[in-house]
CSV table of N, CA and C in Angstrom, one decimal:
chain,number,residue,atom,x,y,z
A,1,MET,N,161.1,131.8,101.3
A,1,MET,CA,161.3,130.8,100.3
A,1,MET,C,162.7,130.8,99.8
A,2,SER,N,163.2,132.0,99.6
A,2,SER,CA,164.6,132.2,99.1
A,2,SER,C,165.6,131.7,100.1
A,3,ALA,N,165.3,131.9,101.4
A,3,ALA,CA,166.2,131.4,102.5
A,3,ALA,C,166.2,129.8,102.5
A,4,ASN,N,165.1,129.2,102.3
A,4,ASN,CA,165.0,127.8,102.3
A,4,ASN,C,165.8,127.2,101.1
A,5,ARG,N,165.6,127.9,99.9
A,5,ARG,CA,166.3,127.4,98.7
A,5,ARG,C,167.8,127.5,98.9
A,6,SER,N,168.3,128.6,99.5
A,6,SER,CA,169.7,128.7,99.7
A,6,SER,C,170.2,127.7,100.7
A,7,LEU,N,169.4,127.4,101.7
A,7,LEU,CA,169.8,126.4,102.7
A,7,LEU,C,169.9,125.0,102.0
A,8,ILE,N,168.9,124.7,101.2
A,8,ILE,CA,168.9,123.4,100.5
A,8,ILE,C,170.1,123.3,99.6
A,9,VAL,N,170.5,124.3,98.8
A,9,VAL,CA,171.6,124.3,97.9
A,9,VAL,C,172.9,124.1,98.8
A,10,ALA,N,173.0,124.8,99.9
A,10,ALA,CA,174.2,124.7,100.8
A,10,ALA,C,174.3,123.3,101.3
A,11,LEU,N,173.2,122.7,101.7
A,11,LEU,CA,173.2,121.3,102.2
A,11,LEU,C,173.6,120.3,101.1
A,12,VAL,N,173.1,120.5,99.9
A,12,VAL,CA,173.5,119.6,98.8
A,12,VAL,C,175.0,119.7,98.5
A,13,VAL,N,175.5,121.0,98.4
A,13,VAL,CA,176.9,121.2,98.2
A,13,VAL,C,177.8,120.6,99.3
A,14,SER,N,177.3,120.8,100.5
A,14,SER,CA,178.1,120.3,101.7
A,14,SER,C,178.1,118.7,101.6
A,15,GLY,N,176.9,118.1,101.3
A,15,GLY,CA,176.9,116.7,101.2
A,15,GLY,C,177.8,116.1,100.1
A,16,ALA,N,177.8,116.8,99.0
A,16,ALA,CA,178.6,116.4,97.9
A,16,ALA,C,180.1,116.5,98.2
A,17,LEU,N,180.5,117.5,98.9
A,17,LEU,CA,181.8,117.7,99.3
A,17,LEU,C,182.2,116.7,100.4
A,18,ASN,N,181.4,116.4,101.3
A,18,ASN,CA,181.7,115.4,102.3
A,18,ASN,C,181.8,114.0,101.6
A,19,LEU,N,180.9,113.7,100.7
A,19,LEU,CA,181.0,112.4,100.0
A,19,LEU,C,182.3,112.3,99.2
A,20,PHE,N,182.7,113.4,98.6
A,20,PHE,CA,184.0,113.4,97.9
A,20,PHE,C,185.2,113.2,98.8
A,21,LEU,N,185.2,113.8,100.0
A,21,LEU,CA,186.3,113.7,100.9
A,21,LEU,C,186.3,112.2,101.5
A,22,ILE,N,185.1,111.7,101.8
A,22,ILE,CA,185.1,110.3,102.4
A,22,ILE,C,185.6,109.3,101.3
A,23,GLY,N,185.2,109.5,100.0
A,23,GLY,CA,185.7,108.7,99.0
A,23,GLY,C,187.2,108.8,98.8
A,24,GLY,N,187.7,110.0,98.9
A,24,GLY,CA,189.2,110.2,98.8
A,24,GLY,C,189.9,109.5,99.9
A,25,ILE,N,189.4,109.6,101.1
A,25,ILE,CA,190.1,109.0,102.2
A,25,ILE,C,190.0,107.4,102.1
A,26,ALA,N,188.8,106.9,101.7
A,26,ALA,CA,188.7,105.5,101.6
A,26,ALA,C,189.6,105.0,100.4
A,27,GLY,N,189.7,105.7,99.4
A,27,GLY,CA,190.5,105.3,98.2
A,27,GLY,C,192.0,105.3,98.6
A,28,ALA,N,192.4,106.3,99.4
A,28,ALA,CA,193.8,106.4,99.8
A,28,ALA,C,194.1,105.2,100.8
A,29,ALA,N,193.2,104.9,101.7
A,29,ALA,CA,193.4,103.7,102.6
A,29,ALA,C,193.5,102.4,101.8
A,30,TRP,N,192.7,102.3,100.8
A,30,TRP,CA,192.7,101.0,100.0
A,30,TRP,C,194.0,101.0,99.2
A,31,MET,N,194.5,102.1,98.6
A,31,MET,CA,195.7,102.1,97.9
A,31,MET,C,196.9,101.8,98.8
A,32,ARG,N,196.9,102.3,100.0
A,32,ARG,CA,197.9,102.0,101.0
A,32,ARG,C,198.0,100.5,101.3
A,33,GLN,N,196.9,99.9,101.5
A,33,GLN,CA,196.8,98.4,101.7
A,33,GLN,C,197.4,97.7,100.5
A,34,GLU,N,197.0,98.0,99.3
A,34,GLU,CA,197.6,97.4,98.1
A,34,GLU,C,199.1,97.5,98.1
A,35,ALA,N,199.6,98.7,98.4
A,35,ALA,CA,201.0,99.0,98.3
A,35,ALA,C,201.7,98.1,99.3
A,36,ARG,N,201.2,97.9,100.5
A,36,ARG,CA,201.8,97.0,101.5
A,36,ARG,C,201.8,95.6,101.0
A,37,ARG,N,200.8,95.2,100.4
A,37,ARG,CA,200.7,93.8,99.9
A,37,ARG,C,201.7,93.5,98.8
A,38,GLU,N,202.0,94.5,97.9
A,38,GLU,CA,202.9,94.4,96.8
A,38,GLU,C,204.3,94.7,97.2
A,39,ALA,N,204.6,95.3,98.3
A,39,ALA,CA,205.9,95.7,98.8
A,39,ALA,C,206.9,94.5,98.9
A,40,PRO,N,206.4,93.4,99.6
A,40,PRO,CA,207.4,92.3,99.8
A,40,PRO,C,207.8,91.7,98.4
A,41,ILE,N,206.9,91.6,97.5
A,41,ILE,CA,207.2,91.1,96.1
A,41,ILE,C,208.2,92.0,95.5
A,42,ALA,N,208.0,93.3,95.5
A,42,ALA,CA,208.9,94.2,94.8
A,42,ALA,C,210.2,94.2,95.5
A,43,ALA,N,210.2,94.1,96.9
A,43,ALA,CA,211.5,94.0,97.6
A,43,ALA,C,212.3,92.8,97.2
A,44,ALA,N,211.6,91.7,97.1
A,44,ALA,CA,212.3,90.4,96.8
A,44,ALA,C,213.0,90.5,95.4
A,45,LEU,N,212.3,91.2,94.5
A,45,LEU,CA,212.8,91.3,93.1
A,45,LEU,C,213.9,92.3,93.1
A,46,ALA,N,213.9,93.3,93.9
A,46,ALA,CA,214.9,94.4,93.9
A,46,ALA,C,216.1,94.0,94.7
A,47,GLN,N,216.1,93.0,95.4
A,47,GLN,CA,217.3,92.7,96.3
A,47,GLN,C,218.5,92.4,95.5
A,48,ARG,N,218.4,91.7,94.4
A,48,ARG,CA,219.6,91.4,93.6
A,48,ARG,C,219.6,92.2,92.3
A,49,PRO,N,220.7,92.9,92.1
A,49,PRO,CA,220.8,93.6,90.8
A,49,PRO,C,220.9,92.7,89.6
A,50,PRO,N,220.7,93.2,88.4
A,50,PRO,CA,220.8,92.4,87.2
A,50,PRO,C,222.2,91.9,87.0
A,51,LEU,N,222.4,90.8,86.4
A,51,LEU,CA,223.7,90.2,86.2
A,51,LEU,C,224.6,91.1,85.4
A,52,TRP,N,224.1,91.8,84.4
A,52,TRP,CA,225.0,92.6,83.6
A,52,TRP,C,225.6,93.7,84.4
A,53,THR,N,225.1,94.1,85.5
A,53,THR,CA,225.7,95.2,86.3
A,53,THR,C,227.0,94.7,86.9
A,54,ALA,N,227.3,93.4,86.9
A,54,ALA,CA,228.6,93.0,87.4
A,54,ALA,C,229.8,93.5,86.6
A,55,GLY,N,229.5,93.9,85.4
A,55,GLY,CA,230.6,94.4,84.5
A,55,GLY,C,230.7,95.9,84.4
A,56,ARG,N,230.0,96.6,85.3
A,56,ARG,CA,229.9,98.1,85.2
A,56,ARG,C,231.3,98.7,85.4
A,57,ASP,N,232.3,98.1,86.0
A,57,ASP,CA,233.6,98.7,86.2
A,57,ASP,C,234.6,98.2,85.2
A,58,LEU,N,234.2,97.3,84.3
A,58,LEU,CA,235.0,96.9,83.2
A,58,LEU,C,235.2,98.0,82.2
A,59,PRO,N,236.3,97.9,81.4
A,59,PRO,CA,236.5,98.9,80.3
A,59,PRO,C,235.3,98.8,79.4
A,60,PRO,N,234.9,99.9,78.7
A,60,PRO,CA,233.7,99.9,77.9
A,60,PRO,C,233.6,98.8,76.9
A,61,GLN,N,234.7,98.4,76.2
A,61,GLN,CA,234.6,97.4,75.2
A,61,GLN,C,234.3,96.0,75.9
A,62,GLN,N,234.9,95.7,77.0
A,62,GLN,CA,234.6,94.5,77.7
A,62,GLN,C,233.1,94.5,78.3
A,63,ARG,N,232.7,95.7,78.8
A,63,ARG,CA,231.4,95.8,79.3
A,63,ARG,C,230.3,95.5,78.2
A,64,ARG,N,230.6,96.0,77.0
A,64,ARG,CA,229.6,95.7,75.9
A,64,ARG,C,229.7,94.3,75.6
A,65,ALA,N,230.9,93.7,75.6
A,65,ALA,CA,231.0,92.3,75.3
A,65,ALA,C,230.3,91.4,76.3
A,66,LEU,N,230.3,91.8,77.6
A,66,LEU,CA,229.6,91.0,78.6
A,66,LEU,C,228.1,91.1,78.4
A,67,ARG,N,227.6,92.3,78.1
A,67,ARG,CA,226.2,92.5,77.9
A,67,ARG,C,225.7,91.7,76.7
A,68,ARG,N,226.6,91.7,75.6
A,68,ARG,CA,226.2,90.9,74.4
A,68,ARG,C,226.2,89.4,74.8
A,69,THR,N,227.2,89.0,75.5
A,69,THR,CA,227.2,87.6,75.9
A,69,THR,C,226.0,87.2,76.7
A,70,LEU,N,225.6,88.0,77.7
A,70,LEU,CA,224.4,87.7,78.5
A,70,LEU,C,223.1,87.8,77.7
A,71,ARG,N,223.1,88.7,76.8
A,71,ARG,CA,221.9,88.9,75.9
A,71,ARG,C,221.7,87.6,75.0
A,72,GLU,N,222.8,87.2,74.5
A,72,GLU,CA,222.8,86.0,73.6
A,72,GLU,C,222.4,84.8,74.5
A,73,ALA,N,222.9,84.7,75.7
A,73,ALA,CA,222.5,83.6,76.6
A,73,ALA,C,221.0,83.6,76.9
A,74,ALA,N,220.5,84.8,77.1
A,74,ALA,CA,219.0,85.0,77.4
A,74,ALA,C,218.2,84.6,76.2
A,75,LEU,N,218.6,85.0,75.0
A,75,LEU,CA,217.9,84.6,73.8
A,75,LEU,C,217.9,83.1,73.6
A,76,GLU,N,219.0,82.5,73.8
A,76,GLU,CA,219.2,81.1,73.7
A,76,GLU,C,218.3,80.3,74.6
A,77,ASN,N,218.1,80.8,75.8
A,77,ASN,CA,217.4,80.1,76.9
A,77,ASN,C,215.9,80.6,77.0
A,78,ARG,N,215.5,81.5,76.1
A,78,ARG,CA,214.2,82.0,76.3
A,78,ARG,C,213.1,81.0,76.3
A,79,ALA,N,213.1,80.0,75.5
A,79,ALA,CA,212.1,79.0,75.4
A,79,ALA,C,212.0,78.2,76.7
A,80,ASP,N,213.2,77.8,77.3
A,80,ASP,CA,213.2,77.1,78.5
A,80,ASP,C,212.6,78.0,79.7
A,81,ALA,N,213.0,79.2,79.7
A,81,ALA,CA,212.6,80.1,80.8
A,81,ALA,C,211.0,80.3,80.7
A,82,GLN,N,210.5,80.5,79.5
A,82,GLN,CA,209.1,80.6,79.3
A,82,GLN,C,208.4,79.3,79.7
A,83,ALA,N,208.9,78.2,79.3
A,83,ALA,CA,208.3,76.9,79.7
A,83,ALA,C,208.3,76.8,81.2
A,84,ALA,N,209.3,77.2,81.9
A,84,ALA,CA,209.4,77.1,83.4
A,84,ALA,C,208.3,78.0,84.0
A,85,ARG,N,208.1,79.2,83.5
A,85,ARG,CA,207.1,80.1,83.9
A,85,ARG,C,205.7,79.5,83.7
A,86,ALA,N,205.5,78.9,82.5
A,86,ALA,CA,204.2,78.3,82.2
A,86,ALA,C,203.9,77.1,83.1
A,87,GLU,N,204.9,76.4,83.5
A,87,GLU,CA,204.7,75.3,84.5
A,87,GLU,C,204.2,75.9,85.8
A,88,ARG,N,204.9,76.9,86.3
A,88,ARG,CA,204.5,77.5,87.6
A,88,ARG,C,203.1,78.2,87.5
A,89,ARG,N,202.8,78.8,86.4
A,89,ARG,CA,201.5,79.4,86.2
A,89,ARG,C,200.4,78.4,86.2
A,90,ALA,N,200.7,77.2,85.6
A,90,ALA,CA,199.7,76.1,85.6
A,90,ALA,C,199.4,75.7,87.0
A,91,VAL,N,200.4,75.6,87.8
A,91,VAL,CA,200.1,75.2,89.2
A,91,VAL,C,199.3,76.2,89.9
A,92,VAL,N,199.6,77.5,89.8
A,92,VAL,CA,198.9,78.6,90.4
A,92,VAL,C,197.4,78.6,89.9
A,93,ASP,N,197.2,78.4,88.6
A,93,ASP,CA,195.9,78.4,88.0
A,93,ASP,C,195.1,77.2,88.6
A,94,ALA,N,195.7,76.1,88.7
A,94,ALA,CA,195.0,74.9,89.3
A,94,ALA,C,194.6,75.2,90.7
A,95,MET,N,195.5,75.8,91.5
A,95,MET,CA,195.1,76.2,92.9
A,95,MET,C,193.9,77.1,92.9
A,96,ARG,N,193.9,78.1,92.0
A,96,ARG,CA,192.9,79.1,92.0
A,96,ARG,C,191.6,78.5,91.5
A,97,ASP,N,191.6,77.7,90.5
A,97,ASP,CA,190.4,77.1,89.9
A,97,ASP,C,189.8,76.0,90.7
A,98,GLY,N,190.4,75.5,91.7
A,98,GLY,CA,189.9,74.4,92.5
A,98,GLY,C,190.1,73.0,92.0
A,99,ARG,N,190.9,72.9,90.9
A,99,ARG,CA,191.2,71.6,90.4
A,99,ARG,C,192.6,71.2,90.8
A,100,PHE,N,193.0,71.5,92.0
A,100,PHE,CA,194.4,71.3,92.5
A,100,PHE,C,194.6,69.8,92.7
A,101,ASP,N,195.7,69.3,92.2
A,101,ASP,CA,196.2,67.9,92.5
A,101,ASP,C,197.6,68.0,92.9
A,102,ARG,N,197.9,67.6,94.2
A,102,ARG,CA,199.2,67.8,94.7
A,102,ARG,C,200.3,67.1,93.9
A,103,ALA,N,200.1,65.9,93.5
A,103,ALA,CA,201.1,65.2,92.8
A,103,ALA,C,201.4,65.9,91.4
A,104,GLU,N,200.4,66.4,90.8
A,104,GLU,CA,200.6,67.1,89.5
A,104,GLU,C,201.3,68.4,89.8
A,105,ALA,N,200.9,69.1,90.8
A,105,ALA,CA,201.6,70.3,91.2
A,105,ALA,C,203.1,70.1,91.5
A,106,GLU,N,203.4,69.1,92.2
A,106,GLU,CA,204.8,68.8,92.5
A,106,GLU,C,205.6,68.4,91.3
A,107,ARG,N,204.9,67.7,90.4
A,107,ARG,CA,205.6,67.3,89.1
A,107,ARG,C,205.9,68.5,88.3
A,108,ARG,N,204.9,69.4,88.2
A,108,ARG,CA,205.1,70.7,87.4
A,108,ARG,C,206.1,71.6,88.0
A,109,MET,N,206.1,71.7,89.3
A,109,MET,CA,207.1,72.6,90.0
A,109,MET,C,208.5,72.0,89.8
A,110,ALA,N,208.6,70.6,89.9
A,110,ALA,CA,209.9,70.0,89.7
A,110,ALA,C,210.4,70.2,88.2
A,111,ALA,N,209.5,70.2,87.3
A,111,ALA,CA,209.8,70.4,85.9
A,111,ALA,C,210.3,71.9,85.7
A,112,ALA,N,209.6,72.8,86.4
A,112,ALA,CA,210.0,74.2,86.3
A,112,ALA,C,211.4,74.4,86.9
A,113,ARG,N,211.7,73.8,88.1
A,113,ARG,CA,213.0,73.9,88.7
A,113,ARG,C,214.1,73.3,87.8
A,114,THR,N,213.8,72.2,87.2
A,114,THR,CA,214.8,71.6,86.2
A,114,THR,C,215.1,72.5,85.1
A,115,LEU,N,214.0,73.1,84.5
A,115,LEU,CA,214.2,74.0,83.4
A,115,LEU,C,215.0,75.2,83.9
A,116,GLU,N,214.7,75.8,85.0
A,116,GLU,CA,215.4,77.0,85.5
A,116,GLU,C,216.8,76.7,85.8
A,117,SER,N,217.1,75.5,86.4
A,117,SER,CA,218.4,75.1,86.7
A,117,SER,C,219.3,74.9,85.4
A,118,GLY,N,218.6,74.4,84.4
A,118,GLY,CA,219.3,74.3,83.1
A,118,GLY,C,219.7,75.7,82.5
A,119,VAL,N,218.7,76.6,82.6
A,119,VAL,CA,218.9,77.9,82.1
A,119,VAL,C,220.1,78.6,82.9
A,120,ARG,N,220.1,78.4,84.2
A,120,ARG,CA,221.1,79.0,85.0
A,120,ARG,C,222.5,78.4,84.7
A,121,ALA,N,222.5,77.1,84.5
A,121,ALA,CA,223.8,76.4,84.1
A,121,ALA,C,224.3,77.0,82.8
A,122,LYS,N,223.5,77.2,81.8
A,122,LYS,CA,223.9,77.7,80.5
A,122,LYS,C,224.4,79.1,80.7
A,123,VAL,N,223.7,80.0,81.4
A,123,VAL,CA,224.2,81.3,81.7
A,123,VAL,C,225.5,81.3,82.4
A,124,ASP,N,225.6,80.5,83.4
A,124,ASP,CA,226.9,80.4,84.2
A,124,ASP,C,228.0,80.0,83.3
A,125,GLY,N,227.7,79.0,82.4
A,125,GLY,CA,228.8,78.5,81.4
A,125,GLY,C,229.2,79.7,80.5
A,126,ARG,N,228.3,80.4,80.0
A,126,ARG,CA,228.6,81.6,79.1
A,126,ARG,C,229.4,82.6,79.9
A,127,LEU,N,229.1,82.8,81.2
A,127,LEU,CA,229.8,83.8,82.0
A,127,LEU,C,231.2,83.3,82.3
A,128,ALA,N,231.4,82.0,82.5
A,128,ALA,CA,232.7,81.5,82.8
A,128,ALA,C,233.6,81.6,81.5
A,129,ALA,N,233.0,81.3,80.4
A,129,ALA,CA,233.7,81.4,79.1
A,129,ALA,C,234.1,82.8,78.9
A,130,PHE,N,233.3,83.8,79.2
A,130,PHE,CA,233.6,85.2,79.0
A,130,PHE,C,234.8,85.5,79.9
A,131,ALA,N,234.7,85.1,81.2
A,131,ALA,CA,235.7,85.4,82.2
A,131,ALA,C,237.1,84.8,81.8
A,132,GLU,N,237.0,83.7,81.2
A,132,GLU,CA,238.3,83.0,80.8
A,132,GLU,C,239.0,83.8,79.7
A,133,GLY,N,238.3,84.6,78.9
A,133,GLY,CA,238.9,85.4,77.9
A,133,GLY,C,239.4,86.7,78.4
A,134,LEU,N,239.2,87.1,79.6
A,134,LEU,CA,239.6,88.4,80.1
A,134,LEU,C,241.0,88.3,80.7
A,135,PRO,N,241.8,89.4,80.6
A,135,PRO,CA,243.1,89.5,81.3
A,135,PRO,C,242.8,89.3,82.8
A,136,PRO,N,243.8,88.9,83.6
A,136,PRO,CA,243.6,88.6,85.0
A,136,PRO,C,243.1,89.8,85.8
A,137,GLU,N,243.6,91.1,85.4
A,137,GLU,CA,243.1,92.2,86.2
A,137,GLU,C,241.7,92.5,85.9
A,138,GLU,N,241.2,92.4,84.7
A,138,GLU,CA,239.8,92.6,84.4
A,138,GLU,C,238.9,91.5,85.0
A,139,ARG,N,239.5,90.3,85.0
A,139,ARG,CA,238.8,89.2,85.7
A,139,ARG,C,238.5,89.5,87.1
A,140,LYS,N,239.5,90.1,87.8
A,140,LYS,CA,239.3,90.5,89.2
A,140,LYS,C,238.2,91.5,89.3
A,141,VAL,N,238.2,92.5,88.4
A,141,VAL,CA,237.1,93.5,88.4
A,141,VAL,C,235.7,92.8,88.2
A,142,LEU,N,235.7,91.9,87.3
A,142,LEU,CA,234.4,91.1,87.1
A,142,LEU,C,234.0,90.4,88.3
A,143,ALA,N,235.0,89.7,89.0
A,143,ALA,CA,234.7,89.0,90.2
A,143,ALA,C,234.1,89.8,91.3
A,144,GLU,N,234.7,91.0,91.4
A,144,GLU,CA,234.1,92.0,92.4
A,144,GLU,C,232.7,92.4,92.1
A,145,GLY,N,232.5,92.6,90.8
A,145,GLY,CA,231.1,92.9,90.3
A,145,GLY,C,230.1,91.8,90.6
A,146,LEU,N,230.6,90.5,90.3
A,146,LEU,CA,229.8,89.4,90.6
A,146,LEU,C,229.5,89.2,92.1
A,147,ARG,N,230.5,89.5,92.9
A,147,ARG,CA,230.2,89.5,94.4
A,147,ARG,C,229.1,90.4,94.7
A,148,ARG,N,229.1,91.6,94.1
A,148,ARG,CA,228.1,92.6,94.4
A,148,ARG,C,226.7,92.1,94.0
A,149,VAL,N,226.7,91.4,92.8
A,149,VAL,CA,225.4,90.9,92.3
A,149,VAL,C,224.9,89.7,93.1
A,150,TYR,N,225.7,88.8,93.4
A,150,TYR,CA,225.3,87.6,94.1
A,150,TYR,C,225.0,87.8,95.6
A,151,ALA,N,225.7,88.7,96.2
A,151,ALA,CA,225.4,89.0,97.6
A,151,ALA,C,225.4,90.5,97.8
A,152,PRO,N,224.4,91.2,97.3
A,152,PRO,CA,224.4,92.7,97.3
A,152,PRO,C,224.4,93.3,98.7
A,153,ARG,N,223.9,92.7,99.7
A,153,ARG,CA,223.8,93.3,101.0
A,153,ARG,C,224.8,92.6,102.0
A,154,GLN,N,225.5,91.7,101.5
A,154,GLN,CA,226.4,91.0,102.4
A,154,GLN,C,227.9,91.5,102.2
A,155,ARG,N,228.5,91.9,103.3
A,155,ARG,CA,229.9,92.3,103.2
A,155,ARG,C,230.8,91.1,103.3
A,156,PRO,N,232.0,91.2,102.7
A,156,PRO,CA,232.9,90.1,102.8
A,156,PRO,C,233.2,89.9,104.3
A,157,ARG,N,233.6,88.7,104.7
A,157,ARG,CA,233.8,88.3,106.1
A,157,ARG,C,234.8,89.2,106.8
A,158,GLU,N,235.9,89.6,106.1
A,158,GLU,CA,236.9,90.4,106.7
A,158,GLU,C,236.4,91.9,106.9
A,159,GLU,N,235.4,92.3,106.3
A,159,GLU,CA,234.9,93.7,106.5
A,159,GLU,C,233.8,93.7,107.5
A,160,ARG,N,233.3,92.6,108.0
A,160,ARG,CA,232.2,92.6,108.9
A,160,ARG,C,232.7,92.8,110.3
A,161,PRO,N,232.0,93.7,111.1
A,161,PRO,CA,232.4,93.9,112.5
A,161,PRO,C,232.2,92.6,113.3
A,162,GLU,N,233.0,92.5,114.3
A,162,GLU,CA,232.9,91.3,115.2
A,162,GLU,C,231.6,91.4,116.0
A,163,ARG,N,230.9,90.3,116.0
A,163,ARG,CA,229.6,90.2,116.7
A,163,ARG,C,229.8,89.9,118.2
A,164,PRO,N,229.3,90.7,119.1
A,164,PRO,CA,229.4,90.4,120.5
A,164,PRO,C,228.8,89.1,120.8
A,165,ARG,N,229.4,88.3,121.6
A,165,ARG,CA,228.9,87.0,122.0
A,165,ARG,C,228.0,87.1,123.2
A,166,GLY,N,226.9,86.4,123.2
A,166,GLY,CA,226.0,86.4,124.3
A,166,GLY,C,226.3,85.1,125.2
A,167,LYS,N,225.6,85.0,126.3
A,167,LYS,CA,225.9,83.9,127.2
A,167,LYS,C,225.4,82.5,126.6
A,168,ASN,N,224.5,82.6,125.6
A,168,ASN,CA,224.1,81.3,124.9
A,168,ASN,C,224.9,80.9,123.7
A,169,ASP,N,225.8,81.8,123.3
A,169,ASP,CA,226.6,81.5,122.1
A,169,ASP,C,227.7,80.5,122.5
A,170,ALA,N,227.9,79.5,121.6
A,170,ALA,CA,228.9,78.6,121.9
A,170,ALA,C,230.3,79.2,121.7
A,171,GLN,N,231.2,78.9,122.6
A,171,GLN,CA,232.6,79.4,122.5
A,171,GLN,C,233.4,78.4,121.6
A,172,PRO,N,234.3,79.0,120.8
A,172,PRO,CA,235.0,78.1,119.8
A,172,PRO,C,236.1,77.3,120.5
């Protein structure tokens, strides 16, 4: 009787351990799938550094002034940026809820683009006004920083290696 009881306990413990391992493997596989699904979104967001990093090589006083200028522009444009996000969210919600109307979606996305374009224009205007007040040498430093922000993975044309031409490439 004692041998049967020990065998039953061993089987229960073994079953529980196997169930735990199978659950762990299944959970890890599911998390891996989720990470793959979210990776393109995170990569798209991470491609371009924040605009304030363009001033990282400026003198400390100018760097603080640039950050203050950009922060003021962000606060000034907060309502428009939130309205643009709300328009896009409304389109996504309509798609998900099954009450999708293409004309309404296009109208809302156009409104969001207009709002975002206005925000961008105001930020660019503030940035241009800030650059105008810099001495020429510091303006060059800011320009290099902006190049890094706007095209972080793209090297200037003069730094790019010559691309070998294939037989299908047009000759100049």
